[in-house]
Amino acid sequence: MTSEQVVDGRFELRERLGSGGMGTVWRAFDLALERDVALKEVRLAGTDPAVARKTRERVMREARALARIDHPNVVTVHHIVDPPGAPHPWLVMELVRGRTLQDRLASGPLPPAEAAAVGRGVLAALRAAHDAGIRHRDVKPANVLLRPDGTPVLTDFGIAALEDASRVTATGGLVGSPEYIAPERLHGREGDPASDLWSLGVLLYAAVEGANPLRRPTAAATLAAVMAAPIPPPRRAGPLAPVLGALLVRDPAARPTAAHLDRMLAQAAGDQAPPPAHAAPAHAEPATGTRPAPPRATGGTRLVAGVAAVAVTTAVAVIAMLAIALPAILDGSGAPAAGTGERTAPTRANEAGAGGDEPAETPGPETLLTPAAIGEAIAKFEAASGGTKFAQLTVYPDRASADAPAAGRRAAFDNYTYEKGADAAVRSRPSVAITTGDAVVDLKTFAWEALPALMSRAERTLKVPEPTNRYVIVRAAWAFNGDAPTMFVYLADEYGGGYLAVNTEGKVVRTAPADS
């Protein structure tokens, strides 16, 4: 046996298990403790001393991150080998016998219940990491190991961002796999636990559908898809569809809490009992009821907005540096630009909207989805922001949010929220709304009096028999409407949803039923 086959005089290399972005993983035998371990050989990129130093820092970060977590769904680190003068460091870790989720998916998609069980285990690992102040930032099938009994184990924390450590990526670099990166990270917003939940949502989508919905032929096209491309409605997700809908919304504040997500996954997995030890930390909330209600947001969070295919379809504008990639990502015919005649605040009903449809019965005062209630919300947003133009407006039955230009910052926006019955709207945070440059619109230019008729038309044409979610989104520009301001009327249930795209005059310019 040569010295190259024994690391640090103790760990005998037995079998190469695989390679990744940070090096090679070996099965090795610990000669001192007489047990099998996994040895991660971290090859330093290039010969630049600064790069080598940063890579070593990343190795130490991974070791510290894992050492801070004691959880059955997180791979355990035993030891670090980094002697002075050595060409590269090694991590000595628990050897998880089994295969990766990526290997498993190569033989076909998972049944929804099985995927939900895997997702619940990965979520448990993420909750343990988040409780320790760690963000994984690269949740994907290749980083999920499956024990022989199917228990998932999350590994490769090499790019995890510790709250108490500085970032050590290359200058201007973005770490993570493009098709699993959360869209807010492309806006430069790091450190949000909800970003890992987006990645988990993409992982689960790929697990049940057999393909990643955001992967494109090039990295640039993939990043553009992450920013703005519609996510196809899941076809095989079954009871997992509400989970995908809750996670794959581009506003991180609208994603569910980890505790609520655990309950949703438990139901999708057919498990109504309290989660086992490997599935969630001890502080997880118990599952209740037969169908989890959407989380009710407080403070700066928003209500979850239904199924992903509905919630993201309208986000088709992308930042300028990726604009060239969009034609290859998005398809569909554009509609002629609409007129933008000025209107007064929406306070009256009118039978002329929505292409001649009869108006629906006006919803009662318990919802914001009425012309008068939306007019009041707009007035609150104008008072709070000090302006009359916005990049986006979203209205749910019980709350609304709007993105207003940030003072002194071109193409930057602040998000304001308004709760039904509140005295005023409040600024919640900087916005991650996807807009076209600094496009804004006066919300009073829309024919809000047509909304009852539009809601009635949506009920008849969107093929959502028993909708459980209704909401309206306004965007200052939409590519398929000639970059004109556009309103979207959404209906969704736990299996999917659809929308009407409407111009400022209240005329429908596109219909996207739930099965389209």
CSV table of C-alpha atoms in Angstrom, one decimal, residues 341-354 359-360 362-363 368-379 381-382 388 390 392-396 400-402 441-455 471-475 485-490 502-507:
chain,number,residue,atom,x,y,z
A,341,GLY,CA,-57.0,56.5,-20.8
A,342,GLU,CA,-57.0,58.1,-17.3
A,343,ARG,CA,-59.8,57.0,-15.0
A,344,THR,CA,-61.0,58.0,-11.6
A,345,ALA,CA,-60.5,55.7,-8.6
A,346,PRO,CA,-62.5,52.5,-9.1
A,347,THR,CA,-65.7,52.9,-7.2
A,348,ARG,CA,-68.6,52.0,-9.6
A,349,ALA,CA,-69.9,48.9,-11.2
A,350,ASN,CA,-70.3,48.8,-14.9
A,351,GLU,CA,-71.7,46.2,-17.3
A,352,ALA,CA,-69.5,47.2,-20.2
A,353,GLY,CA,-66.4,45.4,-19.1
A,354,ALA,CA,-64.8,42.1,-20.1
A,359,PRO,CA,-71.5,41.2,-14.5
A,360,ALA,CA,-71.2,38.7,-11.6
A,362,THR,CA,-70.7,41.8,-6.5
A,363,PRO,CA,-68.8,40.0,-3.7
A,368,LEU,CA,-61.0,43.0,-1.2
A,369,LEU,CA,-61.7,41.7,-4.7
A,370,THR,CA,-64.4,44.4,-5.4
A,371,PRO,CA,-63.9,47.6,-7.4
A,372,ALA,CA,-64.6,49.8,-4.3
A,373,ALA,CA,-62.3,47.8,-2.0
A,374,ILE,CA,-59.5,47.9,-4.5
A,375,GLY,CA,-60.0,51.6,-5.0
A,376,GLU,CA,-59.6,52.1,-1.2
A,377,ALA,CA,-56.5,49.9,-1.2
A,378,ILE,CA,-54.9,51.9,-4.0
A,379,ALA,CA,-55.6,55.1,-2.0
A,381,PHE,CA,-50.8,52.6,-1.1
A,382,GLU,CA,-50.6,56.1,-2.6
A,388,THR,CA,-49.4,57.5,-7.6
A,390,PHE,CA,-46.5,51.4,-9.1
A,392,GLN,CA,-47.0,45.8,-9.4
A,393,LEU,CA,-50.2,45.3,-7.4
A,394,THR,CA,-51.4,42.0,-6.0
A,395,VAL,CA,-54.8,41.7,-4.3
A,396,TYR,CA,-56.0,38.7,-2.4
A,400,ALA,CA,-53.0,43.4,-0.9
A,401,SER,CA,-49.5,44.5,-1.7
A,402,ALA,CA,-47.9,47.0,-4.1
A,441,VAL,CA,-48.4,52.5,-14.0
A,442,ASP,CA,-51.0,54.6,-12.4
A,443,LEU,CA,-53.3,51.9,-11.0
A,444,LYS,CA,-56.4,54.1,-11.4
A,445,THR,CA,-56.0,53.8,-15.2
A,446,PHE,CA,-57.5,50.3,-15.1
A,447,ALA,CA,-61.2,49.7,-15.6
A,448,TRP,CA,-61.7,48.2,-12.1
A,449,GLU,CA,-65.5,48.5,-12.6
A,450,ALA,CA,-65.2,45.5,-15.0
A,451,LEU,CA,-63.8,43.3,-12.3
A,452,PRO,CA,-67.1,41.6,-11.3
A,453,ALA,CA,-67.7,40.6,-14.9
A,454,LEU,CA,-64.1,39.4,-15.3
A,455,MET,CA,-64.4,37.3,-12.2
A,471,TYR,CA,-56.6,36.9,-6.7
A,472,VAL,CA,-55.6,39.7,-9.0
A,473,ILE,CA,-52.2,40.9,-10.1
A,474,VAL,CA,-51.4,44.1,-12.0
A,475,ARG,CA,-48.1,44.5,-13.7
A,485,PRO,CA,-49.8,47.5,-18.3
A,486,THR,CA,-51.8,44.3,-17.8
A,487,MET,CA,-54.2,42.9,-15.1
A,488,PHE,CA,-54.4,39.2,-14.4
A,489,VAL,CA,-57.4,37.5,-12.9
A,490,TYR,CA,-56.4,34.2,-11.4
A,502,VAL,CA,-56.8,42.0,-19.3
A,503,ASN,CA,-55.8,45.4,-20.7
A,504,THR,CA,-56.5,48.8,-19.0
A,505,GLU,CA,-59.9,49.0,-20.8
A,506,GLY,CA,-61.1,45.8,-19.2
A,507,LYS,CA,-60.8,43.7,-22.3
